[in-house]
Structure formats: C-alpha cells, structure tokens
Amino acid sequence: MSKRLSEIMEERTILSFEVFPPKTDKGMEKLPDTLNHLYKYNPEYVSCTYGAGGTNVGKNMEVCKLIADADNDTIPVTHFTCIGNTREGVKEQLQNYLDNGVDHMLALRGDLPFGWTGTGGDFAYATDLVAYARKEFGDKFEIAVAGSPEGHIACRSLEADITFLKQKQDNGADYIMTQLCWDMEQFKYWLDAIREAGITMPVDVGIMPILDMAATINMALSRNGCVMPRELCEIISKNWIFPNPFDKEPFDAAADEKKAAFKEAGKEYTIRQIDEYRACGVNGIHLYALNKWEDVSEIIDRSGICTLV
C-alpha cells in the first residue's frame, strides 16, 4: 500500500470525490473526461459506489481500475456492501480488487433493495464485514466506514449508533466517511460525542452539492431521513416548481428560471457548508461529484478550498 489516507488526514485536511458506475456505454465514455477535470484539484482519492443489491458492481471495478491506472497519485476507493454476500464471496471479491490494484474500501451494510428485510448474506452489519476483512486480509486494505451524524435511520438511537461506530473502530476500521448532514449544530454535537466515546478515527465529511431540487429532497428523505434546515427549506420554497419538482412536465411557466435560481442558491449554500465544516476541524471534504465536473469545479473554485499551484 503506497499511502494510507487515515495517516494523511491526521496531518492535513484532504479533498476527495465520489462517482458512480454509469449505466450506459455513453456514460462510461464520458467518465474519463470528468475524472480528468477533477484530477486537477489533486484529490487524495476518488470513491466509486454501486447500486443497491450489488447492481453495477462489475462497472464499479472498471471505474476503480480507471482511477488506479491514471497518471497521478489519486487512490481508488471502492464501496463494498454486505448485501447478498457470503463469506467466501466477500473473500473472492476483495482478492479480485487487490489483484487489480485496489486496496482501499468503504465497508457498508448497504441500502436494502426495495422489498428486502435483511441483507440476504452472511453479514448483517458493516461491523461484521470490517472484522472479517481484517481477519482474512490483515493490513492489505485500508478500511473506511460510514458515520451518521444524525444517527442511522435503522438504528434505535443516536447513542446506539455511536457505540456501533466505536465497534467498527475496534474491529479494525481506519477512518470515517459521513453520511450527508445539513444540520450543523447536530454535526457538532455528534463530533463531540464520538470523541467522548473514544472514537479517534479521522472524519471525512460527505457533502452533496445542492444543484437540483428534486434530487435534494429525494436524497434527504428516501434513504437518510436528514433534517433540512430552515435556510435550505427557504431556498426550496422560493424556487418551488408547480405542481411539484418531481413532475417531469410541470405547468409552471417559470420552471427553467426557478431551476437556474435554485442551482445558484444551492451552490452558495454548499460553499457556506464547506466553510462551516472546515471551521469544525474535520479531516476531509468528500464531494459527491454526481459524475459531473462543471458545477463541482465551480463550487471548489469559489470556496477557495484548493490553491492550484
């Protein structure tokens, strides 16, 4: 392993991006150009997701190899879930990642596909996956784990969620990637609480740029149950598209103007959020690039988080 992200984060705040495997060949053709534009910001790593239930996992490997083979020092980090995975299957898949030059992973339970009540595999929780990966592979992988500043929606309490996060650390995890969180007071409370609980892992904060109204609402409520602060709700309300932002053919004559106004206000909101997170002393800023580079680049440039020298 050439470098450990957790050690770098102990020294300075890092920047990274998240992408996802495109569903179409055309999308895959465009991804290298997107990555090349993001590389100019010298990210320490780029993580790659895959779909619920392991869909697109083959394309995930393709994207990770694309990042690994780039002519720079950017590290590929694969998302890896418990969904439908057996012990032997996990061992085989992780060895395949190692054989292809990918030795950093984000260990997750994963979002359950619609209609599922469990993972359908040998591991029910990410804590089990972390322990198994360490047992089978030792220090060959650097392992990130998810942290939920508002508590995981499936967990009985924030306090219980924090104890499970501590268990992930005890089982061998190296650093935390947080779920998105717009409630800064809650984030500060959580950060103090995990430190008081003995969790010393670096905290890399996941931030979704606010660019599209429907996507913002969907991301907050469909999986995560995130609090939407008054300021963000006002941006949505002031630019509400009638009958609703999910309607593909709205009757609102000002729909295009409202979309543009929302995007601009959303960028400003995202930049202020980056400022607040940096002021908290987090160890990393992890931007969900959404497989696009123009808006993300503008946010980075306007935030001043990177000095291109």
Short mmCIF file of C-alpha atoms in Angstrom, two decimals:
data_model
loop_
_atom_site.label_atom_id
_atom_site.label_comp_id
_atom_site.label_asym_id
_atom_site.label_seq_id
_atom_site.Cartn_x
_atom_site.Cartn_y
_atom_site.Cartn_z
CA MET A 1 0.00 0.00 0.00
CA SER A 2 1.63 3.22 -1.20
CA LYS A 3 -0.06 5.61 1.24
CA ARG A 4 -2.68 5.47 3.97
CA LEU A 5 -5.41 8.06 3.77
CA SER A 6 -6.00 7.96 7.53
CA GLU A 7 -2.40 8.99 8.16
CA ILE A 8 -2.59 11.83 5.63
CA MET A 9 -5.81 13.09 7.25
CA GLU A 10 -4.05 13.26 10.61
CA GLU A 11 -1.64 15.75 9.05
CA ARG A 12 -3.94 17.91 6.90
CA THR A 13 -7.46 18.26 5.55
CA ILE A 14 -7.87 16.36 2.29
CA LEU A 15 -10.21 16.70 -0.68
CA SER A 16 -11.86 13.75 -2.43
CA PHE A 17 -14.75 12.91 -4.74
CA GLU A 18 -17.42 10.25 -5.15
CA VAL A 19 -18.55 8.93 -8.53
CA PHE A 20 -20.85 6.09 -9.55
CA PRO A 21 -20.65 3.48 -12.34
CA PRO A 22 -22.54 4.83 -15.38
CA LYS A 23 -25.40 2.62 -16.51
CA THR A 24 -24.75 3.16 -20.22
CA ASP A 25 -21.78 2.83 -22.56
CA LYS A 26 -22.13 6.51 -23.40
CA GLY A 27 -21.84 7.37 -19.73
CA MET A 28 -18.70 5.27 -19.41
CA GLU A 29 -17.21 7.05 -22.40
CA LYS A 30 -17.76 10.43 -20.73
CA LEU A 31 -16.42 9.45 -17.31
CA PRO A 32 -12.68 9.66 -18.11
CA ASP A 33 -13.10 13.29 -19.17
CA THR A 34 -14.98 14.05 -15.94
CA LEU A 35 -12.25 12.39 -13.89
CA ASN A 36 -9.51 14.29 -15.71
CA HIS A 37 -11.19 17.59 -14.83
CA LEU A 38 -11.49 16.53 -11.18
CA TYR A 39 -7.87 15.38 -11.03
CA LYS A 40 -6.66 18.96 -11.48
CA TYR A 41 -7.67 19.56 -7.85
CA ASN A 42 -5.26 16.83 -6.72
CA PRO A 43 -7.81 14.76 -4.77
CA GLU A 44 -6.28 12.20 -2.45
CA TYR A 45 -8.88 9.68 -3.56
CA VAL A 46 -11.97 9.09 -5.66
CA SER A 47 -14.53 6.61 -4.33
CA CYS A 48 -16.91 4.63 -6.50
CA THR A 49 -20.33 3.40 -5.44
CA TYR A 50 -22.53 0.70 -6.90
CA GLY A 51 -26.27 0.13 -6.89
CA ALA A 52 -28.47 -1.34 -4.17
CA GLY A 53 -28.13 -5.11 -4.01
CA GLY A 54 -24.80 -5.06 -5.82
CA THR A 55 -26.09 -3.85 -9.18
CA ASN A 56 -23.38 -2.37 -11.40
CA VAL A 57 -20.65 -3.98 -9.30
CA GLY A 58 -18.83 -5.03 -12.49
CA LYS A 59 -18.77 -1.47 -13.74
CA ASN A 60 -17.55 -0.45 -10.27
CA MET A 61 -14.40 -2.48 -10.81
CA GLU A 62 -13.99 -0.92 -14.25
CA VAL A 63 -14.20 2.59 -12.77
CA CYS A 64 -11.81 1.74 -9.92
CA LYS A 65 -9.26 0.41 -12.41
CA LEU A 66 -9.67 3.55 -14.48
CA ILE A 67 -8.76 5.62 -11.41
CA ALA A 68 -5.92 3.28 -10.41
CA ASP A 69 -4.38 3.43 -13.90
CA ALA A 70 -4.49 7.24 -14.12
CA ASP A 71 -1.14 9.01 -14.36
CA ASN A 72 -1.36 10.60 -10.93
CA ASP A 73 -1.42 9.65 -7.25
CA THR A 74 -5.20 9.53 -6.84
CA ILE A 75 -6.30 6.47 -4.88
CA PRO A 76 -9.39 4.48 -5.93
CA VAL A 77 -11.68 3.58 -3.02
CA THR A 78 -14.37 1.02 -3.69
CA HIS A 79 -17.67 0.91 -1.83
CA PHE A 80 -18.30 -2.64 -0.62
CA THR A 81 -21.60 -3.82 0.89
CA CYS A 82 -22.89 -6.80 2.83
CA ILE A 83 -25.92 -7.18 0.55
CA GLY A 84 -26.22 -10.75 -0.70
CA ASN A 85 -22.58 -11.52 0.10
CA THR A 86 -21.33 -14.79 1.60
CA ARG A 87 -18.04 -15.11 3.45
CA GLU A 88 -16.41 -16.90 0.54
CA GLY A 89 -17.91 -14.42 -1.92
CA VAL A 90 -16.53 -11.48 0.04
CA LYS A 91 -13.10 -13.11 0.23
CA GLU A 92 -13.06 -13.76 -3.52
CA GLN A 93 -14.27 -10.27 -4.45
CA LEU A 94 -11.83 -8.48 -2.15
CA GLN A 95 -8.94 -10.56 -3.50
CA ASN A 96 -10.04 -9.56 -7.00
CA TYR A 97 -9.86 -5.90 -6.02
CA LEU A 98 -6.34 -6.42 -4.63
CA ASP A 99 -5.29 -8.20 -7.81
CA ASN A 100 -6.46 -5.17 -9.77
CA GLY A 101 -4.59 -2.61 -7.67
CA VAL A 102 -7.48 -1.51 -5.43
CA ASP A 103 -6.59 -1.74 -1.73
CA HIS A 104 -8.88 0.88 -0.17
CA MET A 105 -12.54 0.17 0.63
CA LEU A 106 -15.59 1.70 2.28
CA ALA A 107 -17.22 -1.12 4.26
CA LEU A 108 -21.02 -0.75 4.34
CA ARG A 109 -24.13 -2.70 5.17
CA GLY A 110 -25.60 -1.09 2.07
CA ASP A 111 -29.06 0.20 1.15
CA LEU A 112 -31.53 -2.67 1.11
CA PRO A 113 -33.24 -3.14 -2.26
CA PHE A 114 -36.96 -2.45 -2.31
CA GLY A 115 -38.85 -5.22 -0.51
CA TRP A 116 -35.82 -6.65 1.31
CA THR A 117 -35.92 -7.02 5.11
CA GLY A 118 -32.30 -8.11 5.56
CA THR A 119 -29.00 -8.29 3.71
CA GLY A 120 -29.61 -11.78 2.33
CA GLY A 121 -26.00 -12.71 3.04
CA ASP A 122 -23.70 -13.91 5.82
CA PHE A 123 -23.16 -10.42 7.25
CA ALA A 124 -25.95 -8.34 8.73
CA TYR A 125 -23.88 -5.26 9.61
CA ALA A 126 -20.80 -3.38 8.49
CA THR A 127 -19.19 -4.20 11.85
CA ASP A 128 -19.12 -7.87 10.78
CA LEU A 129 -17.72 -7.01 7.36
CA VAL A 130 -14.89 -4.93 8.86
CA ALA A 131 -13.93 -7.71 11.27
CA TYR A 132 -13.97 -10.35 8.50
CA ALA A 133 -11.91 -8.23 6.09
CA ARG A 134 -9.29 -7.65 8.79
CA LYS A 135 -9.23 -11.34 9.73
CA GLU A 136 -8.80 -12.51 6.14
CA PHE A 137 -6.57 -9.77 4.72
CA GLY A 138 -4.78 -8.17 7.66
CA ASP A 139 -3.48 -4.73 6.73
CA LYS A 140 -3.71 -5.24 2.97
CA PHE A 141 -6.78 -2.95 2.88
CA GLU A 142 -7.33 0.46 4.36
CA ILE A 143 -10.93 0.40 5.55
CA ALA A 144 -13.28 3.37 5.78
CA VAL A 145 -16.68 3.11 7.47
CA ALA A 146 -19.82 5.22 7.33
CA GLY A 147 -20.73 7.62 10.11
CA SER A 148 -24.21 9.10 10.57
CA PRO A 149 -24.20 12.45 12.40
CA GLU A 150 -27.99 12.25 12.79
CA GLY A 151 -27.94 8.53 13.53
CA HIS A 152 -28.64 5.79 11.00
CA ILE A 153 -32.33 5.68 10.15
CA ALA A 154 -32.46 1.95 11.01
CA CYS A 155 -30.73 2.36 14.38
CA ARG A 156 -32.75 2.66 17.59
CA SER A 157 -30.94 5.76 18.86
CA LEU A 158 -28.02 8.08 18.16
CA GLU A 159 -26.26 6.71 21.23
CA ALA A 160 -26.57 3.15 19.92
CA ASP A 161 -25.30 4.27 16.53
CA ILE A 162 -22.21 5.79 18.13
CA THR A 163 -21.48 2.57 20.04
CA PHE A 164 -21.63 0.64 16.76
CA LEU A 165 -19.25 3.16 15.20
CA LYS A 166 -16.87 2.53 18.09
CA GLN A 167 -17.23 -1.19 17.42
CA LYS A 168 -16.23 -0.62 13.80
CA GLN A 169 -13.09 1.12 15.06
CA ASP A 170 -12.37 -1.72 17.49
CA ASN A 171 -12.82 -4.22 14.64
CA GLY A 172 -10.13 -2.52 12.59
CA ALA A 173 -11.62 0.42 10.66
CA ASP A 174 -9.27 3.28 9.79
CA TYR A 175 -11.40 6.37 9.18
CA ILE A 176 -14.97 7.64 8.87
CA MET A 177 -16.87 8.87 5.81
CA THR A 178 -20.01 10.61 6.97
CA GLN A 179 -23.47 10.49 5.51
CA LEU A 180 -24.64 13.89 4.28
CA CYS A 181 -25.79 16.20 7.07
CA TRP A 182 -27.08 19.74 6.67
CA ASP A 183 -27.80 20.31 10.38
CA MET A 184 -24.51 21.84 11.53
CA GLU A 185 -25.45 22.01 15.23
CA GLN A 186 -26.25 18.30 15.15
CA PHE A 187 -22.97 17.59 13.37
CA LYS A 188 -21.00 19.48 16.03
CA TYR A 189 -22.84 17.59 18.78
CA TRP A 190 -22.09 14.27 17.06
CA LEU A 191 -18.42 15.12 16.55
CA ASP A 192 -18.02 15.90 20.26
CA ALA A 193 -20.00 12.78 21.19
CA ILE A 194 -17.91 10.34 19.14
CA ARG A 195 -14.69 11.77 20.56
CA GLU A 196 -16.07 11.43 24.08
CA ALA A 197 -16.95 7.81 23.25
CA GLY A 198 -13.30 7.09 22.43
CA ILE A 199 -13.61 7.18 18.64
CA THR A 200 -10.33 8.61 17.38
CA MET A 201 -10.66 7.84 13.65
CA PRO A 202 -10.30 10.81 11.26
CA VAL A 203 -13.61 12.21 9.99
CA ASP A 204 -14.05 12.74 6.25
CA VAL A 205 -17.30 14.65 5.62
CA GLY A 206 -19.60 13.66 2.75
CA ILE A 207 -21.17 16.68 1.02
CA MET A 208 -23.75 16.54 -1.75
CA PRO A 209 -23.71 19.74 -3.84
CA ILE A 210 -27.20 21.24 -3.87
CA LEU A 211 -27.94 21.64 -7.57
CA ASP A 212 -31.34 20.08 -8.26
CA MET A 213 -34.44 20.49 -6.10
CA ALA A 214 -35.95 17.04 -6.64
CA ALA A 215 -32.61 15.29 -6.13
CA THR A 216 -32.00 17.23 -2.91
CA ILE A 217 -35.39 16.32 -1.44
CA ASN A 218 -35.07 12.71 -2.60
CA MET A 219 -31.59 12.28 -1.13
CA ALA A 220 -32.67 13.71 2.21
CA LEU A 221 -35.84 11.70 2.68
CA SER A 222 -35.73 8.49 0.63
CA ARG A 223 -32.84 6.82 2.47
CA ASN A 224 -31.38 9.02 5.18
CA GLY A 225 -34.13 10.93 6.99
CA CYS A 226 -31.95 14.06 7.04
CA VAL A 227 -33.07 17.26 8.72
CA MET A 228 -33.45 20.09 6.20
CA PRO A 229 -32.60 23.38 7.95
CA ARG A 230 -34.85 26.43 7.58
CA GLU A 231 -32.37 28.13 5.24
CA LEU A 232 -32.39 25.19 2.83
CA CYS A 233 -36.19 24.90 3.04
CA GLU A 234 -36.47 28.59 2.16
CA ILE A 235 -34.34 28.10 -0.95
CA ILE A 236 -36.66 25.27 -2.00
CA SER A 237 -39.83 27.23 -1.21
CA LYS A 238 -38.73 30.39 -3.00
CA ASN A 239 -37.99 28.39 -6.15
CA TRP A 240 -40.79 25.82 -5.92
CA ILE A 241 -41.81 24.43 -9.28
CA PHE A 242 -45.56 23.82 -9.58
CA PRO A 243 -47.18 21.37 -9.21
CA ASN A 244 -44.02 19.86 -7.66
CA PRO A 245 -40.34 19.44 -8.57
CA PHE A 246 -40.82 15.72 -9.32
CA ASP A 247 -43.26 16.39 -12.16
CA LYS A 248 -41.44 15.88 -15.46
CA GLU A 249 -43.85 18.19 -17.28
CA PRO A 250 -44.63 21.00 -14.80
CA PHE A 251 -47.20 23.61 -15.71
CA ASP A 252 -45.04 26.31 -14.08
CA ALA A 253 -44.13 28.79 -16.85
CA ALA A 254 -41.11 29.92 -14.84
CA ALA A 255 -39.73 26.40 -14.29
CA ASP A 256 -36.46 26.96 -16.14
CA GLU A 257 -35.77 30.26 -14.38
CA LYS A 258 -36.54 28.69 -11.00
CA LYS A 259 -34.23 25.75 -11.69
CA ALA A 260 -31.39 28.14 -12.52
CA ALA A 261 -32.07 30.28 -9.45
CA PHE A 262 -32.22 27.20 -7.22
CA LYS A 263 -28.92 25.90 -8.57
CA GLU A 264 -27.16 29.22 -7.93
CA ALA A 265 -28.57 29.48 -4.39
CA GLY A 266 -27.69 25.82 -3.83
CA LYS A 267 -24.08 26.38 -4.83
CA GLU A 268 -23.81 29.27 -2.38
CA TYR A 269 -25.37 27.11 0.34
CA THR A 270 -22.89 24.29 -0.38
CA ILE A 271 -19.94 26.70 -0.23
CA ARG A 272 -21.07 28.05 3.15
CA GLN A 273 -21.47 24.49 4.40
CA ILE A 274 -17.91 23.67 3.34
CA ASP A 275 -16.75 26.74 5.29
CA GLU A 276 -18.60 25.54 8.40
CA TYR A 277 -17.23 22.02 8.16
CA ARG A 278 -13.68 23.27 7.74
CA ALA A 279 -14.12 25.52 10.77
CA CYS A 280 -15.11 22.41 12.77
CA GLY A 281 -11.67 20.96 12.07
CA VAL A 282 -12.77 17.97 10.00
CA ASN A 283 -10.10 15.81 8.39
CA GLY A 284 -11.51 15.73 4.87
CA ILE A 285 -14.09 17.13 2.47
CA HIS A 286 -15.65 14.40 0.30
CA LEU A 287 -17.77 15.88 -2.50
CA TYR A 288 -20.35 13.78 -4.32
CA ALA A 289 -19.42 14.73 -7.89
CA LEU A 290 -22.55 13.07 -9.38
CA ASN A 291 -20.39 12.14 -12.41
CA LYS A 292 -20.21 15.80 -13.48
CA TRP A 293 -17.37 18.22 -13.14
CA GLU A 294 -18.56 21.72 -14.14
CA ASP A 295 -20.69 22.56 -11.08
CA VAL A 296 -18.38 20.79 -8.64
CA SER A 297 -15.38 22.65 -10.08
CA GLU A 298 -17.19 25.97 -9.69
CA ILE A 299 -18.01 25.18 -6.06
CA ILE A 300 -14.39 24.30 -5.31
CA ASP A 301 -13.05 27.40 -7.09
CA ARG A 302 -15.47 29.75 -5.35
CA SER A 303 -14.95 28.13 -1.95
CA GLY A 304 -11.19 28.66 -2.08
CA ILE A 305 -10.63 25.17 -0.67
CA CYS A 306 -7.91 24.48 -3.26
CA THR A 307 -4.97 26.58 -4.31
CA LEU A 308 -3.88 25.43 -7.75
CA VAL A 309 -0.11 25.81 -7.79
#
